[in-house]
């Protein structure tokens, strides 16, 4: 049984639902705070703190992606960046005892209505197809055709994914374009569908910035600062992604470099389209039911 599949009506099902309910509320509250002049760091920390207030934990650092950025951008500690007249993607995750929900939305402060609408409509087109027996390649076809209809390109090297226990990215992959060999969905599958639309080439590449990391495997470290950071990572975040700014270390950058050099953690470079292009995103988490699906992150 794939790690993203649960038993309907189980405790895991209820915890996925609880995570989704928290996340839907936090997404809407956070989006309302994104305006010209607002602080990236304050918005991200508001969302992360609000998740904890409502009884969940962040499943990963809040992603704040601007214009050509598509994923893995999060503010650093002390970041003084503010929003301008830009296209902003906010991607947020919640877990309840390791059971996950994942959602994203684009806030348009620059007048790009159609680019913002394209992934939202593509997401709804894919959701309409979700039921036991549905092929993930057909979901990708619906996403691609909808975004193409707006005159934009889907980002083809990013995809939706399954959500496992303490595992943010599991099978099945949900492509953002038609593929001939997909996976057949079954009742109990927990998936995140996340179309990306762009006026660029439709492929993202890795940038040089890296503020998000995750545990690769546990191990021994001689350096005290790195050892203390590793203890916090394994106890608090386990295998889920975390931000450098979340570490209690007085010198987190050095601790992370040591852990990365030893292969104990890996980083997530910011994923970007070409300069002077734009990327928009919309994402919901779904549980496949016996006769369709349940969208856990819908308000």
Short mmCIF file of C-alpha atoms in Angstrom, two decimals:
data_model
loop_
_atom_site.label_atom_id
_atom_site.label_comp_id
_atom_site.label_asym_id
_atom_site.label_seq_id
_atom_site.Cartn_x
_atom_site.Cartn_y
_atom_site.Cartn_z
CA UNK A 1 0.00 0.00 0.00
CA UNK A 2 1.49 3.39 -0.96
CA UNK A 3 2.40 5.54 2.02
CA UNK A 4 -0.05 8.23 0.86
CA UNK A 5 -3.06 5.90 1.21
CA UNK A 6 -5.12 5.82 4.40
CA UNK A 7 -8.17 3.95 5.60
CA UNK A 8 -11.26 6.09 5.17
CA UNK A 9 -12.88 6.91 8.51
CA UNK A 10 -9.69 6.16 10.44
CA UNK A 11 -7.87 8.35 12.95
CA UNK A 12 -5.44 9.26 10.18
CA UNK A 13 -8.37 10.45 8.05
CA UNK A 14 -9.61 12.68 10.88
CA UNK A 15 -6.16 14.16 11.45
CA UNK A 16 -5.76 14.90 7.73
CA UNK A 17 -9.13 16.68 7.93
CA UNK A 18 -8.10 18.64 11.00
CA UNK A 19 -4.87 19.72 9.31
CA UNK A 20 -6.86 20.83 6.25
CA UNK A 21 -9.36 22.84 8.29
CA UNK A 22 -6.57 24.68 10.09
CA UNK A 23 -4.76 25.28 6.84
CA UNK A 24 -7.79 26.64 4.97
CA UNK A 25 -8.33 29.24 7.70
CA UNK A 26 -4.66 30.20 7.88
CA UNK A 27 -4.38 30.51 4.08
CA UNK A 28 -7.24 33.01 3.92
CA UNK A 29 -6.01 35.02 6.92
CA UNK A 30 -2.47 35.11 5.54
CA UNK A 31 -3.53 36.14 2.04
CA UNK A 32 -5.39 39.10 3.56
CA UNK A 33 -2.10 40.32 5.04
CA UNK A 34 -0.24 40.39 1.72
CA UNK A 35 -0.24 43.98 0.50
CA UNK A 36 2.25 46.48 -0.87
CA UNK A 37 4.68 47.42 1.89
CA UNK A 38 3.98 44.39 4.11
CA UNK A 39 6.96 42.39 5.36
CA UNK A 40 7.71 38.96 3.86
CA UNK A 41 9.03 37.73 7.21
CA UNK A 42 6.10 39.05 9.23
CA UNK A 43 3.59 37.41 6.87
CA UNK A 44 5.42 34.07 6.97
CA UNK A 45 5.79 34.13 10.76
CA UNK A 46 2.15 35.17 11.18
CA UNK A 47 1.05 32.07 9.26
CA UNK A 48 3.42 29.73 11.11
CA UNK A 49 2.40 31.11 14.52
CA UNK A 50 -1.30 31.00 13.63
CA UNK A 51 -1.01 27.32 12.66
CA UNK A 52 0.34 26.57 16.13
CA UNK A 53 -2.37 28.66 17.81
CA UNK A 54 -5.03 26.58 16.03
CA UNK A 55 -3.55 23.28 17.16
CA UNK A 56 -1.34 22.23 14.26
CA UNK A 57 2.33 22.51 13.35
CA UNK A 58 3.86 23.91 10.15
CA UNK A 59 4.60 21.02 7.78
CA UNK A 60 7.25 23.14 6.08
CA UNK A 61 8.34 26.79 6.14
CA UNK A 62 5.82 29.14 4.55
CA UNK A 63 6.94 29.71 0.95
CA UNK A 64 6.80 33.33 -0.23
CA UNK A 65 7.62 33.26 -3.94
CA UNK A 66 7.77 36.49 -5.96
CA UNK A 67 7.24 36.90 -9.72
CA UNK A 68 9.52 34.34 -11.45
CA UNK A 69 10.01 32.29 -8.28
CA UNK A 70 7.91 29.13 -8.15
CA UNK A 71 8.85 27.31 -4.95
CA UNK A 72 11.19 26.94 -1.96
CA UNK A 73 11.57 30.66 -1.25
CA UNK A 74 11.14 31.59 2.41
CA UNK A 75 12.39 34.63 4.33
CA UNK A 76 15.65 34.41 6.23
CA UNK A 77 16.00 35.54 9.84
CA UNK A 78 16.09 39.33 9.87
CA UNK A 79 14.85 39.57 6.27
CA UNK A 80 13.60 43.12 5.67
CA UNK A 81 12.03 42.48 2.24
CA UNK A 82 8.59 43.96 1.62
CA UNK A 83 5.96 43.32 -1.04
CA UNK A 84 5.73 45.56 -4.06
CA UNK A 85 3.46 45.53 -7.09
CA UNK A 86 4.24 41.87 -7.74
CA UNK A 87 2.77 38.41 -8.20
CA UNK A 88 3.09 36.54 -4.90
CA UNK A 89 2.63 32.81 -4.34
CA UNK A 90 2.01 31.76 -0.75
CA UNK A 91 2.44 28.01 -0.14
CA UNK A 92 1.62 26.70 3.36
CA UNK A 93 1.56 23.27 4.97
CA UNK A 94 0.13 21.94 8.24
CA UNK A 95 0.53 18.65 10.03
CA UNK A 96 -1.34 17.15 12.95
CA UNK A 97 0.78 14.36 14.46
CA UNK A 98 2.52 14.00 11.09
CA UNK A 99 -0.69 13.81 9.01
CA UNK A 100 -0.50 16.52 6.38
CA UNK A 101 -2.32 19.16 4.38
CA UNK A 102 -0.77 21.41 1.73
CA UNK A 103 -2.23 24.46 0.00
CA UNK A 104 -1.16 27.47 -2.06
CA UNK A 105 -2.64 30.59 -3.55
CA UNK A 106 -1.45 33.49 -5.67
CA UNK A 107 -2.04 37.08 -4.60
CA UNK A 108 -1.94 39.48 -7.54
CA UNK A 109 -0.64 42.96 -6.65
CA UNK A 110 0.39 43.72 -10.22
CA UNK A 111 -2.73 43.38 -12.37
CA UNK A 112 -2.25 39.92 -13.86
CA UNK A 113 -5.80 38.66 -13.52
CA UNK A 114 -5.72 35.95 -16.19
CA UNK A 115 -2.39 34.50 -15.04
CA UNK A 116 -3.83 34.24 -11.53
CA UNK A 117 -7.08 32.68 -12.76
CA UNK A 118 -5.40 30.06 -14.97
CA UNK A 119 -4.03 27.71 -12.26
CA UNK A 120 -7.14 28.18 -10.12
CA UNK A 121 -9.41 27.05 -12.97
CA UNK A 122 -6.98 24.26 -13.88
CA UNK A 123 -7.09 23.01 -10.30
CA UNK A 124 -10.90 22.88 -10.33
CA UNK A 125 -10.85 21.03 -13.66
CA UNK A 126 -8.55 18.40 -12.17
CA UNK A 127 -10.54 18.11 -8.94
CA UNK A 128 -13.69 17.42 -10.99
CA UNK A 129 -12.03 14.25 -12.31
CA UNK A 130 -10.82 12.83 -9.00
CA UNK A 131 -12.45 9.54 -8.01
CA UNK A 132 -11.35 5.92 -7.65
CA UNK A 133 -10.14 4.72 -11.04
CA UNK A 134 -9.12 8.17 -12.29
CA UNK A 135 -5.75 8.31 -14.04
CA UNK A 136 -3.26 10.94 -12.91
CA UNK A 137 -2.28 11.51 -16.54
CA UNK A 138 -5.85 12.62 -17.26
CA UNK A 139 -5.68 15.09 -14.37
CA UNK A 140 -2.53 16.44 -16.00
CA UNK A 141 -4.32 16.70 -19.33
CA UNK A 142 -7.10 18.79 -17.75
CA UNK A 143 -4.54 21.06 -16.11
CA UNK A 144 -2.53 21.51 -19.31
CA UNK A 145 -5.53 22.17 -21.52
CA UNK A 146 -6.98 24.73 -19.10
CA UNK A 147 -3.73 26.67 -18.75
CA UNK A 148 -3.10 26.47 -22.51
CA UNK A 149 -6.58 27.92 -23.02
CA UNK A 150 -5.50 31.04 -21.16
CA UNK A 151 -2.46 31.38 -23.43
CA UNK A 152 0.07 30.38 -20.77
CA UNK A 153 2.32 27.38 -20.18
CA UNK A 154 2.03 24.88 -17.32
CA UNK A 155 5.28 24.41 -15.41
CA UNK A 156 5.94 20.84 -16.51
CA UNK A 157 8.84 19.97 -14.19
CA UNK A 158 6.79 20.66 -11.06
CA UNK A 159 3.96 18.39 -10.04
CA UNK A 160 1.43 17.55 -7.40
CA UNK A 161 2.13 14.65 -5.08
CA UNK A 162 0.92 12.26 -2.46
CA UNK A 163 1.02 13.18 1.22
CA UNK A 164 2.28 10.50 3.59
CA UNK A 165 2.79 10.31 7.33
CA UNK A 166 5.67 12.68 8.13
CA UNK A 167 6.38 12.68 4.38
CA UNK A 168 5.46 15.74 2.33
CA UNK A 169 6.15 14.24 -1.10
CA UNK A 170 5.16 10.65 -1.82
CA UNK A 171 3.69 8.80 -4.76
CA UNK A 172 1.60 9.31 -6.76
CA UNK A 173 2.93 12.24 -8.74
CA UNK A 174 0.19 14.46 -10.21
CA UNK A 175 1.60 15.93 -13.44
CA UNK A 176 0.78 19.38 -14.74
CA UNK A 177 0.58 18.09 -18.31
CA UNK A 178 -0.90 15.07 -20.08
CA UNK A 179 1.14 11.89 -19.70
CA UNK A 180 0.39 8.49 -21.23
CA UNK A 181 1.45 6.37 -18.26
CA UNK A 182 -0.13 7.71 -15.11
CA UNK A 183 -1.21 6.11 -11.85
CA UNK A 184 -4.74 4.95 -11.10
CA UNK A 185 -6.14 6.62 -7.98
CA UNK A 186 -7.81 4.53 -5.29
CA UNK A 187 -10.05 5.34 -2.35
CA UNK A 188 -7.97 6.57 0.57
CA UNK A 189 -5.26 8.22 -1.53
CA UNK A 190 -4.24 11.60 -0.08
CA UNK A 191 -2.96 13.93 -2.79
CA UNK A 192 -2.04 17.55 -3.33
CA UNK A 193 -2.82 18.92 -6.79
CA UNK A 194 -0.87 22.09 -7.60
CA UNK A 195 -0.99 23.59 -11.08
CA UNK A 196 1.58 26.27 -11.92
CA UNK A 197 1.02 28.66 -14.84
CA UNK A 198 3.67 30.88 -16.41
CA UNK A 199 4.25 33.29 -19.25
CA UNK A 200 7.76 31.81 -19.40
CA UNK A 201 9.12 28.60 -20.89
CA UNK A 202 7.29 26.21 -18.57
CA UNK A 203 10.42 24.83 -16.88
CA UNK A 204 11.97 25.98 -13.63
CA UNK A 205 15.63 25.75 -12.65
CA UNK A 206 17.45 25.93 -9.34
CA UNK A 207 18.62 29.32 -8.10
CA UNK A 208 21.46 29.93 -5.67
CA UNK A 209 19.39 30.88 -2.61
CA UNK A 210 18.68 28.15 -0.06
CA UNK A 211 16.80 28.73 3.20
CA UNK A 212 14.87 25.44 3.49
CA UNK A 213 16.43 22.12 4.51
CA UNK A 214 15.40 18.61 5.53
CA UNK A 215 16.97 15.67 7.33
CA UNK A 216 18.59 13.10 5.07
CA UNK A 217 19.49 10.67 7.86
CA UNK A 218 20.64 10.81 11.46
CA UNK A 219 24.29 10.50 12.38
CA UNK A 220 27.05 11.62 14.72
CA UNK A 221 28.60 15.09 14.61
CA UNK A 222 31.68 16.24 16.49
CA UNK A 223 31.01 19.98 16.35
CA UNK A 224 28.85 21.04 19.31
CA UNK A 225 26.78 23.63 17.45
CA UNK A 226 26.03 21.24 14.59
CA UNK A 227 25.22 18.45 17.06
CA UNK A 228 22.72 20.64 18.91
CA UNK A 229 21.11 21.70 15.62
CA UNK A 230 20.83 18.05 14.53
CA UNK A 231 19.16 17.14 17.82
CA UNK A 232 16.56 19.87 17.30
CA UNK A 233 15.99 18.79 13.69
CA UNK A 234 15.49 15.10 14.50
CA UNK A 235 13.26 15.75 17.52
CA UNK A 236 11.18 18.68 16.29
CA UNK A 237 10.99 18.46 12.49
CA UNK A 238 11.84 14.79 11.86
CA UNK A 239 11.81 14.27 8.08
CA UNK A 240 9.76 17.39 7.26
CA UNK A 241 11.38 20.51 5.75
CA UNK A 242 12.45 23.30 8.09
CA UNK A 243 13.76 26.86 7.78
CA UNK A 244 17.20 27.99 8.85
CA UNK A 245 15.43 30.68 10.89
CA UNK A 246 13.66 28.00 12.94
CA UNK A 247 16.89 26.73 14.50
CA UNK A 248 17.72 27.77 18.05
CA UNK A 249 21.45 27.78 17.25
CA UNK A 250 23.35 31.05 17.68
CA UNK A 251 25.16 30.29 14.40
CA UNK A 252 22.65 28.36 12.31
CA UNK A 253 24.42 28.99 9.01
CA UNK A 254 27.61 27.33 10.17
CA UNK A 255 25.72 24.42 11.77
CA UNK A 256 23.79 23.80 8.57
CA UNK A 257 26.92 23.92 6.43
CA UNK A 258 28.57 21.29 8.64
CA UNK A 259 25.51 19.03 8.55
CA UNK A 260 25.19 19.41 4.81
CA UNK A 261 28.88 18.65 4.25
CA UNK A 262 28.44 15.40 6.20
CA UNK A 263 25.40 14.49 4.12
CA UNK A 264 23.02 14.55 7.10
CA UNK A 265 20.72 17.19 5.62
CA UNK A 266 19.89 18.46 2.15
CA UNK A 267 18.77 21.87 1.00
CA UNK A 268 15.98 23.05 -1.28
CA UNK A 269 17.26 25.73 -3.66
CA UNK A 270 14.69 28.30 -4.80
CA UNK A 271 13.08 27.14 -8.06
CA UNK A 272 12.72 29.89 -10.66
CA UNK A 273 11.48 30.55 -14.17
CA UNK A 274 13.45 32.83 -16.47
CA UNK A 275 14.03 36.42 -15.38
CA UNK A 276 11.26 38.87 -16.29
CA UNK A 277 8.64 36.10 -16.40
CA UNK A 278 5.88 35.31 -13.92
CA UNK A 279 4.64 32.17 -12.21
CA UNK A 280 1.26 31.65 -10.51
CA UNK A 281 0.07 28.69 -8.45
CA UNK A 282 -3.01 27.20 -6.83
CA UNK A 283 -3.09 24.08 -4.66
CA UNK A 284 -5.51 22.00 -2.61
CA UNK A 285 -5.21 18.75 -0.67
CA UNK A 286 -7.71 15.98 -1.45
CA UNK A 287 -8.65 12.60 -0.05
CA UNK A 288 -10.05 10.18 -2.64
CA UNK A 289 -13.36 8.78 -1.35
CA UNK A 290 -15.46 5.83 -2.53
CA UNK A 291 -17.47 8.03 -4.90
CA UNK A 292 -15.32 11.09 -5.57
CA UNK A 293 -13.11 13.18 -3.33
CA UNK A 294 -13.00 15.36 -0.25
CA UNK A 295 -11.08 18.65 -0.54
CA UNK A 296 -9.67 19.15 2.95
CA UNK A 297 -8.27 22.65 2.35
CA UNK A 298 -11.44 24.22 0.92
CA UNK A 299 -13.04 26.97 3.02
#
